[in-house]
Short mmCIF file of C-alpha atoms in Angstrom, two decimals:
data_model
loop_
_atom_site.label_atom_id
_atom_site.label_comp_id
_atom_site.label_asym_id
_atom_site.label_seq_id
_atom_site.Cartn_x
_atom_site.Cartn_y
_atom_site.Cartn_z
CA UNK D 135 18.96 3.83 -23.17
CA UNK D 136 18.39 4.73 -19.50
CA UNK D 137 15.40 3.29 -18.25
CA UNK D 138 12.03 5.90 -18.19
CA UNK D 139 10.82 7.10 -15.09
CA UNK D 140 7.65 5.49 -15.10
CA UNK D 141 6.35 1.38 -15.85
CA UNK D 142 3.59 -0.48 -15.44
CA UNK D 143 5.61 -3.41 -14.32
CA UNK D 144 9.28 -3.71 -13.05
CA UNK D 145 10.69 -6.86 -12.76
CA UNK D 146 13.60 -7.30 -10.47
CA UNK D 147 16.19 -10.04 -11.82
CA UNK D 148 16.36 -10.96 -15.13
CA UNK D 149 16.73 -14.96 -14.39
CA UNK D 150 14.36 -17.57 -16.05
CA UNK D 151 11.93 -16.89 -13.68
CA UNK D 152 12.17 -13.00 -13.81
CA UNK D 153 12.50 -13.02 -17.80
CA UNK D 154 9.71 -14.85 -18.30
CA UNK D 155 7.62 -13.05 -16.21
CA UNK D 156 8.38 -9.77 -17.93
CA UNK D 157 7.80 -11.86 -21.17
CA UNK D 158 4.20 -12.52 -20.76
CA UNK D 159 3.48 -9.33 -18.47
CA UNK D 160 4.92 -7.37 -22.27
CA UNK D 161 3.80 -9.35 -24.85
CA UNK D 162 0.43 -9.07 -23.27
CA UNK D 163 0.80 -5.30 -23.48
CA UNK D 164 2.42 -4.12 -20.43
CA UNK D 165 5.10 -1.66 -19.89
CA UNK D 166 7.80 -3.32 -18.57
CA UNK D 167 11.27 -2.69 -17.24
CA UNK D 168 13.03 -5.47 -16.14
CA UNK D 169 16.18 -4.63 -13.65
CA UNK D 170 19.58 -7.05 -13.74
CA UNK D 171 22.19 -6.11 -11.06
CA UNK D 172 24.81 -7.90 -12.83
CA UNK D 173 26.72 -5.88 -15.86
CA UNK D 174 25.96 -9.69 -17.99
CA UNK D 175 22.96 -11.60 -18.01
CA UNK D 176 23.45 -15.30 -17.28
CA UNK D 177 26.77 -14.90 -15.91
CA UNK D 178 28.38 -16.01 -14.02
CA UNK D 179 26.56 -19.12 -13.43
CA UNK D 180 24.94 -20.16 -10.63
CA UNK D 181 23.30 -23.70 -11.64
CA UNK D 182 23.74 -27.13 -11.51
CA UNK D 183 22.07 -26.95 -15.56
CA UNK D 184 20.04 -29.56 -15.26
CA UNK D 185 16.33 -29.02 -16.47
CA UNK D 186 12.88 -30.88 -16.35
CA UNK D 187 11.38 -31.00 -20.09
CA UNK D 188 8.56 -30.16 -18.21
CA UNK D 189 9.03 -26.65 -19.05
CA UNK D 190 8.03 -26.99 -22.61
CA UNK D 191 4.96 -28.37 -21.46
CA UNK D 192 4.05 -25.17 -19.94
CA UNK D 193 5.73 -22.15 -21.56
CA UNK D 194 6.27 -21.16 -25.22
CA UNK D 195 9.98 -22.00 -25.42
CA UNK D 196 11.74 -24.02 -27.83
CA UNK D 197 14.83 -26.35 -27.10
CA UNK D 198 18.02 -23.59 -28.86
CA UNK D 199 21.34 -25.31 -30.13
CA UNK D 200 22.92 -21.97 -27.75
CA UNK D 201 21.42 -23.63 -24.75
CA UNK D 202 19.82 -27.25 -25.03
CA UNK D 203 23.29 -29.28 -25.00
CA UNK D 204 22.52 -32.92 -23.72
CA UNK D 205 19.06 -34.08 -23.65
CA UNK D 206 19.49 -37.87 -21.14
CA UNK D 207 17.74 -40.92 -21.31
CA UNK D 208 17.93 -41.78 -17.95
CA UNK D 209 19.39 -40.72 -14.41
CA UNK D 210 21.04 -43.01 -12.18
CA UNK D 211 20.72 -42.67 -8.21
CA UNK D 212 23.47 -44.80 -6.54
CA UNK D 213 23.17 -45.66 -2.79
CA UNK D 214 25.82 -45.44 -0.41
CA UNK D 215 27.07 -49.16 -1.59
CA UNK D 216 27.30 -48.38 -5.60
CA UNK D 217 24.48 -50.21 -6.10
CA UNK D 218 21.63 -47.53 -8.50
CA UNK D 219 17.94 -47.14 -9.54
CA UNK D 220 17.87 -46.25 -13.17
CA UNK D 221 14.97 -43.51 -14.10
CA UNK D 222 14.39 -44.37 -17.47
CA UNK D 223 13.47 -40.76 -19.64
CA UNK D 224 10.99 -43.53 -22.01
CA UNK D 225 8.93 -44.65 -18.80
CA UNK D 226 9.51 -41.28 -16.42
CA UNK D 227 8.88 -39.15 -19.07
CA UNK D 228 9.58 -35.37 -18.44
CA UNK D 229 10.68 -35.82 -15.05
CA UNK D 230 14.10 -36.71 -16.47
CA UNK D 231 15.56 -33.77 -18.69
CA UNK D 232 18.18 -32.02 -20.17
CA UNK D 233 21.35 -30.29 -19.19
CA UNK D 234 21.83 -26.87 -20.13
CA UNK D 235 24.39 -23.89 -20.48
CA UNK D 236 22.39 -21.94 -18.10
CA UNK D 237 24.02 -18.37 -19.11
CA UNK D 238 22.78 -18.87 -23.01
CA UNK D 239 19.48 -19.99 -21.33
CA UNK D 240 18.92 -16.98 -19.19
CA UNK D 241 20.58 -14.77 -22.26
CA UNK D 242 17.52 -16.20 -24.80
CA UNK D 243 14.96 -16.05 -22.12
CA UNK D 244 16.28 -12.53 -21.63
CA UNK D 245 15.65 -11.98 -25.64
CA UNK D 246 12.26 -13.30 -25.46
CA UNK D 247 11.00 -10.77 -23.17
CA UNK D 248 12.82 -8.08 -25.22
CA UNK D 249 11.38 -9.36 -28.90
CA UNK D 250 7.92 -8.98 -26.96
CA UNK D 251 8.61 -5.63 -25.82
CA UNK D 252 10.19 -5.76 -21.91
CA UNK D 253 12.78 -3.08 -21.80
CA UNK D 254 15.73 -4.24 -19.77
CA UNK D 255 18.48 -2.41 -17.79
CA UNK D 256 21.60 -4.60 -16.80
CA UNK D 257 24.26 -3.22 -14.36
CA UNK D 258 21.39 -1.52 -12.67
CA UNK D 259 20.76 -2.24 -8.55
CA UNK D 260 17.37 -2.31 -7.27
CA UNK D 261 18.33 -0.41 -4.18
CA UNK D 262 14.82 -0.11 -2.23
CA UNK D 263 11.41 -0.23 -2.57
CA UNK D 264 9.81 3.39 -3.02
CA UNK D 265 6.50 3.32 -1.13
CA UNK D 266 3.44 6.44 -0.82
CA UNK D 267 1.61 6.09 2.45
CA UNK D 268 2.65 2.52 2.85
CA UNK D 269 2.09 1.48 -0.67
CA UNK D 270 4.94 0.39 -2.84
CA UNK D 271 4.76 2.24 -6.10
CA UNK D 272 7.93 1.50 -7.47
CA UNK D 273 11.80 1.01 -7.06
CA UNK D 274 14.97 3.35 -6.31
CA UNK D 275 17.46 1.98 -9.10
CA UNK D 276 21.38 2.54 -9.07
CA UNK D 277 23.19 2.32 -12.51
CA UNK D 278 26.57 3.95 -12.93
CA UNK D 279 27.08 5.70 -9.87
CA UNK D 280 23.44 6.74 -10.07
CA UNK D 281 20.20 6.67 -8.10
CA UNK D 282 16.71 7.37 -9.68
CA UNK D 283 13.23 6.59 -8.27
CA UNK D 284 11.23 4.51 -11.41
CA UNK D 285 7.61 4.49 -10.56
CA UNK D 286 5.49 1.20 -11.18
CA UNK D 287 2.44 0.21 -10.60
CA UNK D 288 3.29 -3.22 -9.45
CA UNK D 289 6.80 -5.09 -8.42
CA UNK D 290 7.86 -8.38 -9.23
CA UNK D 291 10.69 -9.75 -7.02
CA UNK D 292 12.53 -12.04 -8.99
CA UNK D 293 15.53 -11.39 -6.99
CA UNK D 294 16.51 -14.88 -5.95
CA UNK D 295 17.58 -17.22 -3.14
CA UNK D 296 18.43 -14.08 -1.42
CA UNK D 297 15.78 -11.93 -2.42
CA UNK D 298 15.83 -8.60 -1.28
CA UNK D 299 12.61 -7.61 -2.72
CA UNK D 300 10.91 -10.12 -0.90
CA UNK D 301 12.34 -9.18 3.16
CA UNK D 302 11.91 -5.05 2.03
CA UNK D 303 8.32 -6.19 1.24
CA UNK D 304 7.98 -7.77 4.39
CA UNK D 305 7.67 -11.49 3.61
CA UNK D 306 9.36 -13.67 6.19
CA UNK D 307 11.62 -15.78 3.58
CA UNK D 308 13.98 -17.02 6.61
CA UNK D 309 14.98 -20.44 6.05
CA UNK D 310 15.32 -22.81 8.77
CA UNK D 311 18.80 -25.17 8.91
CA UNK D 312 17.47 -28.16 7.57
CA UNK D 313 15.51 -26.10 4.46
CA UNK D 314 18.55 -24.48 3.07
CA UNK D 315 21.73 -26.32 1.32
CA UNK D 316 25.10 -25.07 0.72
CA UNK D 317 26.39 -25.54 -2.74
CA UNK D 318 29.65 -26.33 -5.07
CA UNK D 319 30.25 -27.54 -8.26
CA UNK D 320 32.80 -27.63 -10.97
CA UNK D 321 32.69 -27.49 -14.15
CA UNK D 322 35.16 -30.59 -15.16
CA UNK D 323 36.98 -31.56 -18.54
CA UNK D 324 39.19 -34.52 -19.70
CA UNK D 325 36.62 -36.56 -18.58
CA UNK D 326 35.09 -40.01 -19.75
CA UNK D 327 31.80 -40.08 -19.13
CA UNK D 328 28.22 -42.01 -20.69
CA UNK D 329 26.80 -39.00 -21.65
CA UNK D 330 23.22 -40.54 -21.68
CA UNK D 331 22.64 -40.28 -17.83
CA UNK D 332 22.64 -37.92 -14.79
CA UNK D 333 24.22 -39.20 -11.92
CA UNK D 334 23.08 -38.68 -8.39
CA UNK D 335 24.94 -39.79 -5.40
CA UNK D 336 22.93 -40.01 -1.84
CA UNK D 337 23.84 -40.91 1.77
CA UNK D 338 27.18 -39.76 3.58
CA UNK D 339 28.51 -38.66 0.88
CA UNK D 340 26.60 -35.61 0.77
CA UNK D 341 24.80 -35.39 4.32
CA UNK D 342 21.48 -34.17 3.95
CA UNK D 343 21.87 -34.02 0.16
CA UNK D 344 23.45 -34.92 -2.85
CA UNK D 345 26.26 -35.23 -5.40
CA UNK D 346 25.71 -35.11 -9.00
CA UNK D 347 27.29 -35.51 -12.45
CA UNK D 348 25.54 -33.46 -14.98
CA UNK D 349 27.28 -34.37 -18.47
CA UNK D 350 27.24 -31.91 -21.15
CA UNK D 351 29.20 -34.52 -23.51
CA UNK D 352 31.39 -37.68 -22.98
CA UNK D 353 34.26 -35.19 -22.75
CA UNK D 354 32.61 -32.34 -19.92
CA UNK D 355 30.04 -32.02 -17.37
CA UNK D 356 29.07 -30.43 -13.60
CA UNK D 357 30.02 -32.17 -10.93
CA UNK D 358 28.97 -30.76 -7.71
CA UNK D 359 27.10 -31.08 -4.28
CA UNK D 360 24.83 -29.67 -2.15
CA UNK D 361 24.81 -29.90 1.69
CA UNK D 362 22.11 -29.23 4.49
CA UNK D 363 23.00 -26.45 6.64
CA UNK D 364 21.73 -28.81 9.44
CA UNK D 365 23.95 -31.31 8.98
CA UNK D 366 27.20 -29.21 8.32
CA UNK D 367 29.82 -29.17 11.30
CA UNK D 368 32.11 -26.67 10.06
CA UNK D 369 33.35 -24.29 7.19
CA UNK D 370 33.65 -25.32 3.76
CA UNK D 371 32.47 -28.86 4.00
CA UNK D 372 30.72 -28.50 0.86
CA UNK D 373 34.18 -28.08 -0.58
CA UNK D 374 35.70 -30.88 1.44
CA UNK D 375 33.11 -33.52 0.15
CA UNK D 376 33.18 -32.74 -3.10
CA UNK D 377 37.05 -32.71 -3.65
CA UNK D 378 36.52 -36.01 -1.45
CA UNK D 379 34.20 -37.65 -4.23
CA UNK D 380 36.09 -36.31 -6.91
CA UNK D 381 39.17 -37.87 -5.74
CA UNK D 382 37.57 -41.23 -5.18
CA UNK D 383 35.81 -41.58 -8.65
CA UNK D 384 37.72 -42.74 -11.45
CA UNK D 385 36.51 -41.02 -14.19
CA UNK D 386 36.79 -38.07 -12.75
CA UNK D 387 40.18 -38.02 -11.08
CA UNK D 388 42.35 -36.93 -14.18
CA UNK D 389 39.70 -34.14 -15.28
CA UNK D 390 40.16 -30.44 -14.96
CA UNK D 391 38.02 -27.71 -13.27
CA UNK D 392 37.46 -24.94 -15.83
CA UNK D 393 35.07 -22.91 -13.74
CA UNK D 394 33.56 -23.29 -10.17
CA UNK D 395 30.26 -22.19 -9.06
CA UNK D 396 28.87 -22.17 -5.62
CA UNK D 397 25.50 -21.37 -4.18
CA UNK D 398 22.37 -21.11 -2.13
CA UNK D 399 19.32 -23.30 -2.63
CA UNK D 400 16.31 -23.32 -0.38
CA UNK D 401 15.05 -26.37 -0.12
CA UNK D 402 11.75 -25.52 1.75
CA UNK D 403 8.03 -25.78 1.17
CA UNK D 404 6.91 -23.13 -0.93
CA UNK D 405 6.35 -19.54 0.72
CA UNK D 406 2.70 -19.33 2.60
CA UNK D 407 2.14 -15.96 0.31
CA UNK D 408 3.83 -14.65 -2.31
CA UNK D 409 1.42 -11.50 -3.37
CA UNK D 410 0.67 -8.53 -1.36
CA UNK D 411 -0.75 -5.08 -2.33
CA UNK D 412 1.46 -4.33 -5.81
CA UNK D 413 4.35 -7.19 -4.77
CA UNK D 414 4.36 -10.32 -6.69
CA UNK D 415 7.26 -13.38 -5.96
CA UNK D 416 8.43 -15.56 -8.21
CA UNK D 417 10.89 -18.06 -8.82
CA UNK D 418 13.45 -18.62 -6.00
CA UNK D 419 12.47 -15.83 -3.90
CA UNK D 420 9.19 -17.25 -3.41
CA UNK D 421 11.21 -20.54 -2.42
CA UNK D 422 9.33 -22.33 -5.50
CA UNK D 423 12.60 -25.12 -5.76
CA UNK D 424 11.66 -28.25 -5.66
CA UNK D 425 13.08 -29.44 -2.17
CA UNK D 426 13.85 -32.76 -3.35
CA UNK D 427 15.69 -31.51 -6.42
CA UNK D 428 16.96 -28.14 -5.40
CA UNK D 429 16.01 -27.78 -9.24
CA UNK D 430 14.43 -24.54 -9.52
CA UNK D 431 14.21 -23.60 -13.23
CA UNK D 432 11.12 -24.99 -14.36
CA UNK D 433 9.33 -24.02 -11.69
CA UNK D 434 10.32 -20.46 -11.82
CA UNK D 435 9.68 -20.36 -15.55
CA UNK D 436 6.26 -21.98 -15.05
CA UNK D 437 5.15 -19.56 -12.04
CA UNK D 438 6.56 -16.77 -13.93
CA UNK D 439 4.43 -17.02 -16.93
CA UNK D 440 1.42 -17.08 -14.70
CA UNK D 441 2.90 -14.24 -13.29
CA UNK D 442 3.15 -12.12 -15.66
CA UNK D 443 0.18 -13.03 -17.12
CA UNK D 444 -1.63 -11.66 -14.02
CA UNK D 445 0.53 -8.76 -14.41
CA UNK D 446 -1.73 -7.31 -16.72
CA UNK D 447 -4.72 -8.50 -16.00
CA UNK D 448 -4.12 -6.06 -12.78
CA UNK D 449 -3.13 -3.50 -15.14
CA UNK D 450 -5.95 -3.50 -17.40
CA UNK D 451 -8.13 -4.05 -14.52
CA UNK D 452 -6.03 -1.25 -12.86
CA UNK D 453 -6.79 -3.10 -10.01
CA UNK D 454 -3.07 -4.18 -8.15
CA UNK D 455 -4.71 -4.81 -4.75
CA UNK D 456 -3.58 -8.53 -3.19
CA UNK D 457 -7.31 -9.58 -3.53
CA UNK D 458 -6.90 -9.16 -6.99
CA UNK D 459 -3.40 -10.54 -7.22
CA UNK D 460 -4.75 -13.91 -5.72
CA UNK D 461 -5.22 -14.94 -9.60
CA UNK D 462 -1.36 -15.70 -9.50
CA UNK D 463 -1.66 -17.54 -5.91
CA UNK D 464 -4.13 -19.53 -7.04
CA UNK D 465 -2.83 -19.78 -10.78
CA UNK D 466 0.90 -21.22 -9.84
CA UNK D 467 -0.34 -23.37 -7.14
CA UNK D 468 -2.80 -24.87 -9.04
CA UNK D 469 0.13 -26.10 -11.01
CA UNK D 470 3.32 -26.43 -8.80
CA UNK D 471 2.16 -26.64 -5.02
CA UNK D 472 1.13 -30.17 -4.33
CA UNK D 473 4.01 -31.81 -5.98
CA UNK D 474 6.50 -29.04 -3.82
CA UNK D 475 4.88 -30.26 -0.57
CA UNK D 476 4.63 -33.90 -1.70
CA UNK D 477 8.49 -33.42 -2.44
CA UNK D 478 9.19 -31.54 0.99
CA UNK D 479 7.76 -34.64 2.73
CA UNK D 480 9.98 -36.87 0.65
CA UNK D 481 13.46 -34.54 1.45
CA UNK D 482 12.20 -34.61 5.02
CA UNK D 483 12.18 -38.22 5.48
CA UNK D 484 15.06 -39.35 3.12
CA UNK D 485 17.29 -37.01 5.00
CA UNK D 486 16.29 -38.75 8.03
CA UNK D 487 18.02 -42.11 7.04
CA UNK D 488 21.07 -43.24 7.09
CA UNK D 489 23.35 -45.63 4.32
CA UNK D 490 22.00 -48.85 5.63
CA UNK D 491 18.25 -47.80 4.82
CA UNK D 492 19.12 -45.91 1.97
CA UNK D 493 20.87 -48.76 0.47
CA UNK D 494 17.45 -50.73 1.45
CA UNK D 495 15.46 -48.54 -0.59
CA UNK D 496 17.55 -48.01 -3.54
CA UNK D 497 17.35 -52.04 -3.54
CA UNK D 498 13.99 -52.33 -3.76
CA UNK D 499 13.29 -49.73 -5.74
CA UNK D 500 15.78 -51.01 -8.53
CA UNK D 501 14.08 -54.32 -8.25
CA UNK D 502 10.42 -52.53 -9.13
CA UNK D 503 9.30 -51.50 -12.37
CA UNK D 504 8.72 -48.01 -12.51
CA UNK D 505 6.11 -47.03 -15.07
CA UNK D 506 5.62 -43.96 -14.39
CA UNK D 507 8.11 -42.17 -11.83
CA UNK D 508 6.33 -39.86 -9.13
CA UNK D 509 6.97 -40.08 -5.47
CA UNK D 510 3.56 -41.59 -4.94
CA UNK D 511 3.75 -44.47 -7.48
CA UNK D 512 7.79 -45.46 -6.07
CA UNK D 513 6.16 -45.46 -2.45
CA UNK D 514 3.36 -47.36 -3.75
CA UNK D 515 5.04 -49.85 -5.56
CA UNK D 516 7.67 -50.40 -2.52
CA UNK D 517 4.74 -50.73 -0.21
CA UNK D 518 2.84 -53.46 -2.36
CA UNK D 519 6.52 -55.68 -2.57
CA UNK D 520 8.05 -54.73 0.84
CA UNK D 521 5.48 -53.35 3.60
CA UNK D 522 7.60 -53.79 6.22
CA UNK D 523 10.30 -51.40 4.41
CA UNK D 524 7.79 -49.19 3.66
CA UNK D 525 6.11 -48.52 7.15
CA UNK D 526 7.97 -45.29 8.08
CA UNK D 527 6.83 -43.59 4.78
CA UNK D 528 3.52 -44.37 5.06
CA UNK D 529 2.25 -41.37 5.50
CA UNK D 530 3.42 -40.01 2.07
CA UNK D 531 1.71 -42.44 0.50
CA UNK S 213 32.09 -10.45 13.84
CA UNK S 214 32.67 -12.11 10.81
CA UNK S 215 35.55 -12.01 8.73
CA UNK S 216 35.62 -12.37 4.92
CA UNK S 217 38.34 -13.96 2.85
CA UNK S 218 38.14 -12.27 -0.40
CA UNK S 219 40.53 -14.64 -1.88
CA UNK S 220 38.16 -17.47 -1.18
CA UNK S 221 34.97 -15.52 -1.83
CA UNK S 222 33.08 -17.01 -5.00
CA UNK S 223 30.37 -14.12 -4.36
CA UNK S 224 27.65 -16.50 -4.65
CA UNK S 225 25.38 -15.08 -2.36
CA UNK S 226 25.00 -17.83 -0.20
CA UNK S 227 25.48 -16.49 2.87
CA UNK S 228 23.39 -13.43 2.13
CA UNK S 229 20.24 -16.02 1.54
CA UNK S 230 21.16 -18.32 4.84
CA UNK S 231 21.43 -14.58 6.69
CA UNK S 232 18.05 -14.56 9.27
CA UNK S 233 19.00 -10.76 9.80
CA UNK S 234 19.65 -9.42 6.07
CA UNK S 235 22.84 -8.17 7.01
CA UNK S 236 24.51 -9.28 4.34
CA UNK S 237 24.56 -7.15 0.97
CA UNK S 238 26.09 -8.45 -2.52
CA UNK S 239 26.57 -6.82 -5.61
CA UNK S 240 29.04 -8.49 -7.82
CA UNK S 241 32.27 -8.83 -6.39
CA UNK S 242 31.61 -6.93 -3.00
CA UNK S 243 30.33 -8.64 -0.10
CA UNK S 244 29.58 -6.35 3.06
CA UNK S 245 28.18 -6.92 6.26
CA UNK S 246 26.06 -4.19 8.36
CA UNK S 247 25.55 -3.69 11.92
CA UNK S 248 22.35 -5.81 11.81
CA UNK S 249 24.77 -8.78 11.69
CA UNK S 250 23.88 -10.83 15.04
CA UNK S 251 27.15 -12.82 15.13
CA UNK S 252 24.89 -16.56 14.96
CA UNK S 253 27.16 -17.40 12.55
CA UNK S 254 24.66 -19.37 9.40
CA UNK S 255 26.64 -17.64 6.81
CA UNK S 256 30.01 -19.21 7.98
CA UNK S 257 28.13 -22.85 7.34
CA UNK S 258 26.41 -21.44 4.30
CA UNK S 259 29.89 -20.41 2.79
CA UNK S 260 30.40 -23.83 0.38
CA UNK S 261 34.10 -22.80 0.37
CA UNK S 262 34.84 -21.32 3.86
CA UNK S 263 35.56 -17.87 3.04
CA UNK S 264 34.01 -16.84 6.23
CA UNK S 265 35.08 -16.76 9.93
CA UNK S 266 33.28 -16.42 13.36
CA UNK S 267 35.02 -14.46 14.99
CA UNK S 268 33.81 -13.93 18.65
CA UNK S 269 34.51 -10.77 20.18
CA UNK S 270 32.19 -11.08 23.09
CA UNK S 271 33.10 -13.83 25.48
CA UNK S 272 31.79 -14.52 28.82
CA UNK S 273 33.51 -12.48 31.64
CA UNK S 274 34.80 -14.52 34.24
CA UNK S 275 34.62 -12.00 37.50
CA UNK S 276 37.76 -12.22 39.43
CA UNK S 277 37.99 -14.29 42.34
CA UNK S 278 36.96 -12.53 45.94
CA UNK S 279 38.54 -14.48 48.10
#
């Protein structure tokens, strides 16, 4: 079962957006190895499991009893006063989704790209990037107290917030204070909860961010926050604030924690390249979260398929130059890179205000139909009843 | 210098994404910093649960007083 010594693809990280991309780059007929660090896929989690339907607009996956747990009908985004704007799933169609046990998720994705022929090696380090006059062509592995060179004719980093991949292969990925959040979240039982909605929770609660109450049932869901690294003082604040909510919210002050997660999320525009000369990024490490979410799943998932669909084009082409890789620049932009700047504007300003003006906006927004959710049509609708609200966000509009 | 608090540590690899230097490495359960670490102290805010410490080692020197 040890991995060959030479691929046409290997895929480093076997998360959603790593899997898939080692799905299509197989199925399509590719050789492909796809690396996992950890000795499980999936686990531990490191998710809030919450996931746009938009996903199964895009990508040949099909909602799984393992994995698809609570589709919502709404989410619910309560202001610093308790008053809320409720996104109705009917009228904001996929934008509102599903919550998810992330490790089954990641496990089936996983399966996918095996059943189309990916080969996949768990437990096993990507260690460096092996390179021949300045040209990657391939990966040192380590897998049981071993090192081997595997030789591939193009790299996919998949590796993740804190891609490796992506800094050996030179891309800047730095994140400035304000783009990156620090993240906690329990998992929470003996709870009592309307399992039909997400909750989000803006303003001081969670400076520069947000908290949220992903229900899996009436009886268990994520709780959690994330934090801007701007706007964080000291150590473990995301800690602090949470246990601070959880303390103050009644339905959640007799629960249990049966698991905690923590985490980075980038929550930046999108990086200015992803391809070079045999390097593709997907997923996280090309910072393809949606900054106003930190929701990074269906984005990774819908890059990755383009992805790995260009994968072998460039191998039947046997062409793995960047030129030729600019089919995948062009391919997951085309589909993800206006709403991830459109969304970056939106974080930018909304992190600007503070509970008075939030409170404003959730207001008026609750007193406007929404149709059809997007940040333009909210901004539009806001400016058309309350211009004089609206003036500092004209120019998202 | 930073020091870790492996009873704290959730291995989450937050800090290793918030590091501008990459001197952070994570593979499961370890968490070890090189010598490209530059002391500016992101992963300490990064750290959701405060696992990690600043610890500075190089303060200003006063120079002692002539008169």
């Amino acid at each position: 079962m040890f991995p060959k010594d030479s691929y046409d693809v290997v895929v480093v990280g076997g998360g959603p957006s790593g899997s898939t991309s080692a799905r299509y780059a197989a199925r399509n007929g590719a050789d492909v190895l796809l690396v996992e660090k950890r000795q499980e896929i999936g686990s531990p989690v490191r998710c809030g499991e919450g996931v746009s339907m938009e996903i199964f607009k895009h990508v040949d996956i099909k909602p799984d009893s393992s994995w698809f747990v609570n589709q919502v009908t709404g989410a619910r985004i309560f202001g610093p006063s308790g008053k809320f704007i409720l996104i109705d799933a009917k009228k904001a169609g996929d934008e509102v989704g599903a919550v998810i046990e992330r490790d089954n998720f990641d496990k089936y994705l996983a399966a996918e790209a095996a059943r189309d022929g990916a080969e996949i090696a768990t437990k096993t380090s990507v260690v460096s990037l092996l390179r021949d006059g300045g040209e990657v062509c391939g990966v040192r592995i380590r897998r049981m107290g071993e090192e081997r060179d595997i030789a591939a004719k193009l790299v996919i980093g998949a590796d993740g917030f804190e891609s490796q991949v992506a800094r050996w292969a030179g891309f800047n990925t730095n994140l400035k204070t304000r783009d990156t959040t620090s993240n906690l979240q329990y998992r929470m039982t003996n709870l009592d909860l309307d399992p039909r909605f997400t909750d989000f929770y803006i303003g001081s609660v969670a400076p520069g961010g947000y908290v949220w109450i992903f229900p899996k049932s009436r009886d268990v869901a994520n709780v959690g926050i994330g934090l801007l690294l701007s706007k964080i003082k000291g150590p473990s604040e995301a800690k602090d604030y949470l246990d601070g909510f959880i303390a103050s919210d009644p339905r959640l002050k007799n629960a249990s924690i049966m698991e905690t997660v923590s985490g980075g999320v980038s929550v930046s525009a999108p990086l200015d390249k992803v391809t070079a000369d045999r390097i593709m990024l997907v997923g996280d490490a090309a910072r393809m979260i949606d900054p106003l979410t930190g929701g990074g799943i269906s984005n990774g998932v819908i890059a990755g398929k383009v992805c790995g669909e260009v994968a072998v084009e460039a191998v039947r082409a046997k062409d793995f130059s960047v030129e030729f890789l600019q089919r995948y620049e062009k391919g997951w932009r085309e589909l993800l890179e206006e709403k991830l700047y459109r969304d970056y504007m939106a974080k930018e300003k909304l992190v600007s205000l503070d509970d008075e003006a939030l409170d404003k906006l959730i207001e008026v927004m609750s007193a406007v139909p929404l149709e059809n959710l997007s940040t333009k049509e909210i901004l539009g609708a806001i400016r058309k009843k309350y211009p004089e609200l609206v003036k500092e966000f004209e120019d998202l509009i | 210098m930073i020091e870790l608090n492996d009873d704290k540590c959730m291995h989450c690899g937050a800090c290793v994404g918030a590091c501008p230097a990459n001197a952070i490495y994570l593979n499961e359960v370890i968490l070890d910093f090189n010598d490209d670490c530059t002391d500016c102290g992101l992963c300490v805010k990064a750290c959701p649960v405060g696992a990690l410490t600043l610890i500075r080692t190089r303060g200003l020197k006063v120079p002692a007083a002539t008169a």
